[in-house]
Amino acid sequence: MSNHNVDPNVLKAQMQSLEQLRQKTQSLVDCKATLLSKTEILDQKKSLLEETNSERQRLQREKKILREMLHNINQDMNSLLEAEQSLAKESEDLERSVKKLKHEQYEPLHDQVNEIRLQNGLTKLPHIQQELEARMAKILEDRRVKWQQEESESSASPTPKRRMTGRPGRS
């Protein structure tokens, strides 16, 4: 085939068509690469979103558990406060009763008994305060001995003893 038969306008049109094909093909390749890249990034973002959502749900469950625990602690504290107030009132009432009994009955009887004892040549009976002080001294001594024993046991053992919180049925 000779160059003479080829029309320069046809040749020019074919060249333009090929150039357009090359440009469009390059644009397609670039678009495809961008699409693949963005699809991969989208997949990563979706995966991160699922992980983040899962972590948020886990934290919400943990928060709910902690709120329930805090609620239980508050209930325990309120119960203890009520018990403390009740015990304080009972103690005050009992203390008043003890003082009244001591002043209105015990001391007059004690004085009468000691007077009769002296008239009969006997020694006076000790006052109840001496007995109470001796009893308290014994209690304090027993506590001191117990604490010293616990101290020596805990220093001899490699792990310290843990105290239970006294909250059964709660975790």
PDB file of C-alpha atoms in Angstrom:
ATOM      1  CA  MET A   1       0.000   0.000   0.000  1.00  0.00           C
ATOM      2  CA  SER A   2       1.446   3.319  -0.837  1.00  0.00           C
ATOM      3  CA  ASN A   3       1.265   6.573   1.007  1.00  0.00           C
ATOM      4  CA  HIS A   4      -0.323   8.173  -1.946  1.00  0.00           C
ATOM      5  CA  ASN A   5      -3.619   6.456  -1.454  1.00  0.00           C
ATOM      6  CA  VAL A   6      -4.014   7.571   2.150  1.00  0.00           C
ATOM      7  CA  ASP A   7      -5.871  10.755   2.627  1.00  0.00           C
ATOM      8  CA  PRO A   8      -4.033  13.103   5.004  1.00  0.00           C
ATOM      9  CA  ASN A   9      -7.327  14.141   6.605  1.00  0.00           C
ATOM     10  CA  VAL A  10      -8.194  10.528   7.365  1.00  0.00           C
ATOM     11  CA  LEU A  11      -4.735   9.985   8.761  1.00  0.00           C
ATOM     12  CA  LYS A  12      -5.059  13.125  10.883  1.00  0.00           C
ATOM     13  CA  ALA A  13      -8.487  12.001  12.105  1.00  0.00           C
ATOM     14  CA  GLN A  14      -7.111   8.586  13.034  1.00  0.00           C
ATOM     15  CA  MET A  15      -4.209  10.224  14.889  1.00  0.00           C
ATOM     16  CA  GLN A  16      -6.601  12.439  16.800  1.00  0.00           C
ATOM     17  CA  SER A  17      -8.785   9.451  17.553  1.00  0.00           C
ATOM     18  CA  LEU A  18      -5.786   7.460  18.847  1.00  0.00           C
ATOM     19  CA  GLU A  19      -4.631  10.431  20.946  1.00  0.00           C
ATOM     20  CA  GLN A  20      -8.118  10.755  22.391  1.00  0.00           C
ATOM     21  CA  LEU A  21      -8.136   6.986  23.061  1.00  0.00           C
ATOM     22  CA  ARG A  22      -4.773   7.246  24.862  1.00  0.00           C
ATOM     23  CA  GLN A  23      -5.984  10.185  26.990  1.00  0.00           C
ATOM     24  CA  LYS A  24      -9.284   8.529  27.846  1.00  0.00           C
ATOM     25  CA  THR A  25      -7.519   5.241  28.616  1.00  0.00           C
ATOM     26  CA  GLN A  26      -5.082   7.076  30.915  1.00  0.00           C
ATOM     27  CA  SER A  27      -8.009   8.855  32.602  1.00  0.00           C
ATOM     28  CA  LEU A  28      -9.747   5.480  33.002  1.00  0.00           C
ATOM     29  CA  VAL A  29      -6.590   3.931  34.528  1.00  0.00           C
ATOM     30  CA  ASP A  30      -6.204   6.918  36.894  1.00  0.00           C
ATOM     31  CA  CYS A  31      -9.901   6.821  37.808  1.00  0.00           C
ATOM     32  CA  LYS A  32      -9.713   3.059  38.402  1.00  0.00           C
ATOM     33  CA  ALA A  33      -6.629   3.459  40.638  1.00  0.00           C
ATOM     34  CA  THR A  34      -8.357   6.225  42.610  1.00  0.00           C
ATOM     35  CA  LEU A  35     -11.525   4.144  42.884  1.00  0.00           C
ATOM     36  CA  LEU A  36      -9.577   1.094  44.142  1.00  0.00           C
ATOM     37  CA  SER A  37      -7.617   3.216  46.607  1.00  0.00           C
ATOM     38  CA  LYS A  38     -10.714   4.948  47.956  1.00  0.00           C
ATOM     39  CA  THR A  39     -12.563   1.618  48.156  1.00  0.00           C
ATOM     40  CA  GLU A  40      -9.703   0.183  50.238  1.00  0.00           C
ATOM     41  CA  ILE A  41      -9.741   3.267  52.497  1.00  0.00           C
ATOM     42  CA  LEU A  42     -13.537   2.976  52.783  1.00  0.00           C
ATOM     43  CA  ASP A  43     -13.220  -0.670  53.841  1.00  0.00           C
ATOM     44  CA  GLN A  44     -10.624   0.310  56.458  1.00  0.00           C
ATOM     45  CA  LYS A  45     -12.849   3.121  57.747  1.00  0.00           C
ATOM     46  CA  LYS A  46     -15.850   0.794  57.951  1.00  0.00           C
ATOM     47  CA  SER A  47     -13.744  -1.745  59.845  1.00  0.00           C
ATOM     48  CA  LEU A  48     -12.559   0.968  62.247  1.00  0.00           C
ATOM     49  CA  LEU A  49     -16.138   2.168  62.626  1.00  0.00           C
ATOM     50  CA  GLU A  50     -17.276  -1.353  63.561  1.00  0.00           C
ATOM     51  CA  GLU A  51     -14.408  -1.692  66.072  1.00  0.00           C
ATOM     52  CA  THR A  52     -15.174   1.734  67.527  1.00  0.00           C
ATOM     53  CA  ASN A  53     -18.879   0.912  67.771  1.00  0.00           C
ATOM     54  CA  SER A  54     -18.077  -2.412  69.435  1.00  0.00           C
ATOM     55  CA  GLU A  55     -15.745  -0.695  71.918  1.00  0.00           C
ATOM     56  CA  ARG A  56     -18.377   1.969  72.669  1.00  0.00           C
ATOM     57  CA  GLN A  57     -20.960  -0.740  73.355  1.00  0.00           C
ATOM     58  CA  ARG A  58     -18.486  -2.593  75.602  1.00  0.00           C
ATOM     59  CA  LEU A  59     -17.785   0.621  77.518  1.00  0.00           C
ATOM     60  CA  GLN A  60     -21.525   1.298  77.855  1.00  0.00           C
ATOM     61  CA  ARG A  61     -22.012  -2.181  79.337  1.00  0.00           C
ATOM     62  CA  GLU A  62     -19.100  -1.586  81.716  1.00  0.00           C
ATOM     63  CA  LYS A  63     -20.528   1.838  82.636  1.00  0.00           C
ATOM     64  CA  LYS A  64     -23.902   0.231  83.381  1.00  0.00           C
ATOM     65  CA  ILE A  65     -22.237  -2.380  85.605  1.00  0.00           C
ATOM     66  CA  LEU A  66     -20.259   0.298  87.424  1.00  0.00           C
ATOM     67  CA  ARG A  67     -23.415   2.390  87.902  1.00  0.00           C
ATOM     68  CA  GLU A  68     -25.176  -0.638  89.374  1.00  0.00           C
ATOM     69  CA  MET A  69     -22.209  -1.261  91.663  1.00  0.00           C
ATOM     70  CA  LEU A  70     -22.208   2.383  92.724  1.00  0.00           C
ATOM     71  CA  HIS A  71     -25.967   2.208  93.317  1.00  0.00           C
ATOM     72  CA  ASN A  72     -25.445  -0.897  95.482  1.00  0.00           C
ATOM     73  CA  ILE A  73     -22.685   0.858  97.423  1.00  0.00           C
ATOM     74  CA  ASN A  74     -24.958   3.858  97.984  1.00  0.00           C
ATOM     75  CA  GLN A  75     -27.727   1.548  99.202  1.00  0.00           C
ATOM     76  CA  ASP A  76     -25.250  -0.136 101.560  1.00  0.00           C
ATOM     77  CA  MET A  77     -24.064   3.240 102.819  1.00  0.00           C
ATOM     78  CA  ASN A  78     -27.654   4.375 103.401  1.00  0.00           C
ATOM     79  CA  SER A  79     -28.382   1.142 105.275  1.00  0.00           C
ATOM     80  CA  LEU A  80     -25.256   1.608 107.374  1.00  0.00           C
ATOM     81  CA  LEU A  81     -26.189   5.219 108.081  1.00  0.00           C
ATOM     82  CA  GLU A  82     -29.642   4.130 109.240  1.00  0.00           C
ATOM     83  CA  ALA A  83     -28.105   1.403 111.408  1.00  0.00           C
ATOM     84  CA  GLU A  84     -25.552   3.862 112.774  1.00  0.00           C
ATOM     85  CA  GLN A  85     -28.258   6.382 113.641  1.00  0.00           C
ATOM     86  CA  SER A  86     -30.388   3.679 115.245  1.00  0.00           C
ATOM     87  CA  LEU A  87     -27.421   2.370 117.257  1.00  0.00           C
ATOM     88  CA  ALA A  88     -26.484   5.896 118.314  1.00  0.00           C
ATOM     89  CA  LYS A  89     -30.045   6.533 119.551  1.00  0.00           C
ATOM     90  CA  GLU A  90     -30.143   3.157 121.331  1.00  0.00           C
ATOM     91  CA  SER A  91     -26.747   3.911 122.902  1.00  0.00           C
ATOM     92  CA  GLU A  92     -27.890   7.330 124.087  1.00  0.00           C
ATOM     93  CA  ASP A  93     -31.087   5.854 125.505  1.00  0.00           C
ATOM     94  CA  LEU A  94     -29.163   3.073 127.218  1.00  0.00           C
ATOM     95  CA  GLU A  95     -26.591   5.520 128.571  1.00  0.00           C
ATOM     96  CA  ARG A  96     -29.381   7.637 130.087  1.00  0.00           C
ATOM     97  CA  SER A  97     -30.939   4.489 131.542  1.00  0.00           C
ATOM     98  CA  VAL A  98     -27.603   3.368 133.012  1.00  0.00           C
ATOM     99  CA  LYS A  99     -26.955   6.780 134.569  1.00  0.00           C
ATOM    100  CA  LYS A 100     -30.463   6.880 136.013  1.00  0.00           C
ATOM    101  CA  LEU A 101     -30.117   3.339 137.405  1.00  0.00           C
ATOM    102  CA  LYS A 102     -26.694   4.160 138.844  1.00  0.00           C
ATOM    103  CA  HIS A 103     -27.750   7.410 140.494  1.00  0.00           C
ATOM    104  CA  GLU A 104     -31.271   6.487 141.596  1.00  0.00           C
ATOM    105  CA  GLN A 105     -30.792   2.855 142.662  1.00  0.00           C
ATOM    106  CA  TYR A 106     -27.216   1.599 142.723  1.00  0.00           C
ATOM    107  CA  GLU A 107     -25.484   4.439 144.575  1.00  0.00           C
ATOM    108  CA  PRO A 108     -28.080   4.735 147.351  1.00  0.00           C
ATOM    109  CA  LEU A 109     -28.108   0.932 147.802  1.00  0.00           C
ATOM    110  CA  HIS A 110     -24.294   0.792 147.664  1.00  0.00           C
ATOM    111  CA  ASP A 111     -24.052   3.521 150.294  1.00  0.00           C
ATOM    112  CA  GLN A 112     -26.608   1.728 152.526  1.00  0.00           C
ATOM    113  CA  VAL A 113     -24.814  -1.634 152.185  1.00  0.00           C
ATOM    114  CA  ASN A 114     -21.428  -0.062 152.974  1.00  0.00           C
ATOM    115  CA  GLU A 115     -22.875   1.716 156.009  1.00  0.00           C
ATOM    116  CA  ILE A 116     -24.301  -1.563 157.322  1.00  0.00           C
ATOM    117  CA  ARG A 117     -21.011  -3.342 156.566  1.00  0.00           C
ATOM    118  CA  LEU A 118     -19.060  -0.713 158.490  1.00  0.00           C
ATOM    119  CA  GLN A 119     -21.479  -1.008 161.422  1.00  0.00           C
ATOM    120  CA  ASN A 120     -20.760  -4.748 161.417  1.00  0.00           C
ATOM    121  CA  GLY A 121     -16.989  -4.295 161.199  1.00  0.00           C
ATOM    122  CA  LEU A 122     -16.690  -5.253 157.541  1.00  0.00           C
ATOM    123  CA  THR A 123     -14.818  -3.394 154.812  1.00  0.00           C
ATOM    124  CA  LYS A 124     -16.610  -1.361 152.211  1.00  0.00           C
ATOM    125  CA  LEU A 125     -17.507  -2.943 148.876  1.00  0.00           C
ATOM    126  CA  PRO A 126     -15.656  -1.500 145.879  1.00  0.00           C
ATOM    127  CA  HIS A 127     -17.610   0.928 143.743  1.00  0.00           C
ATOM    128  CA  ILE A 128     -18.957  -0.373 140.438  1.00  0.00           C
ATOM    129  CA  GLN A 129     -16.758   2.160 138.596  1.00  0.00           C
ATOM    130  CA  GLN A 130     -13.689   0.205 139.714  1.00  0.00           C
ATOM    131  CA  GLU A 131     -15.171  -3.007 138.319  1.00  0.00           C
ATOM    132  CA  LEU A 132     -16.076  -1.281 135.041  1.00  0.00           C
ATOM    133  CA  GLU A 133     -12.571   0.158 134.716  1.00  0.00           C
ATOM    134  CA  ALA A 134     -11.029  -3.265 135.397  1.00  0.00           C
ATOM    135  CA  ARG A 135     -13.322  -4.869 132.813  1.00  0.00           C
ATOM    136  CA  MET A 136     -12.412  -2.191 130.220  1.00  0.00           C
ATOM    137  CA  ALA A 137      -8.705  -2.632 130.967  1.00  0.00           C
ATOM    138  CA  LYS A 138      -9.085  -6.391 130.374  1.00  0.00           C
ATOM    139  CA  ILE A 139     -10.925  -5.811 127.065  1.00  0.00           C
ATOM    140  CA  LEU A 140      -8.240  -3.380 125.895  1.00  0.00           C
ATOM    141  CA  GLU A 141      -5.461  -5.775 126.914  1.00  0.00           C
ATOM    142  CA  ASP A 142      -7.148  -8.643 125.033  1.00  0.00           C
ATOM    143  CA  ARG A 143      -7.424  -6.461 121.916  1.00  0.00           C
ATOM    144  CA  ARG A 144      -3.778  -5.425 122.168  1.00  0.00           C
ATOM    145  CA  VAL A 145      -2.661  -9.060 122.435  1.00  0.00           C
ATOM    146  CA  LYS A 146      -4.881 -10.054 119.489  1.00  0.00           C
ATOM    147  CA  TRP A 147      -3.539  -7.227 117.312  1.00  0.00           C
ATOM    148  CA  GLN A 148       0.048  -8.162 118.185  1.00  0.00           C
ATOM    149  CA  GLN A 149      -0.656 -11.784 117.221  1.00  0.00           C
ATOM    150  CA  GLU A 150      -2.210 -10.694 113.915  1.00  0.00           C
ATOM    151  CA  GLU A 151       0.777  -8.444 113.243  1.00  0.00           C
ATOM    152  CA  SER A 152       3.271 -11.232 113.890  1.00  0.00           C
ATOM    153  CA  GLU A 153       1.244 -13.663 111.714  1.00  0.00           C
ATOM    154  CA  SER A 154       0.965 -11.205 108.836  1.00  0.00           C
ATOM    155  CA  SER A 155       4.665 -10.302 108.951  1.00  0.00           C
ATOM    156  CA  ALA A 156       5.545 -14.026 108.893  1.00  0.00           C
ATOM    157  CA  SER A 157       3.293 -14.796 105.920  1.00  0.00           C
ATOM    158  CA  PRO A 158       4.419 -13.712 102.431  1.00  0.00           C
ATOM    159  CA  THR A 159       1.020 -12.317 101.402  1.00  0.00           C
ATOM    160  CA  PRO A 160      -1.006  -9.942 103.561  1.00  0.00           C
ATOM    161  CA  LYS A 161      -4.442 -11.007 104.714  1.00  0.00           C
ATOM    162  CA  ARG A 162      -7.291  -9.286 102.916  1.00  0.00           C
ATOM    163  CA  ARG A 163     -10.326  -8.097 104.766  1.00  0.00           C
ATOM    164  CA  MET A 164     -13.704  -9.018 103.349  1.00  0.00           C
ATOM    165  CA  THR A 165     -16.055  -6.115 102.709  1.00  0.00           C
ATOM    166  CA  GLY A 166     -19.050  -7.868 104.183  1.00  0.00           C
ATOM    167  CA  ARG A 167     -21.263  -7.317 101.148  1.00  0.00           C
ATOM    168  CA  PRO A 168     -22.585 -10.761 100.324  1.00  0.00           C
ATOM    169  CA  GLY A 169     -24.505 -11.383  97.139  1.00  0.00           C
ATOM    170  CA  ARG A 170     -22.991  -8.440  95.289  1.00  0.00           C
ATOM    171  CA  SER A 171     -20.212  -8.510  92.744  1.00  0.00           C
TER     172      SER A 171
END
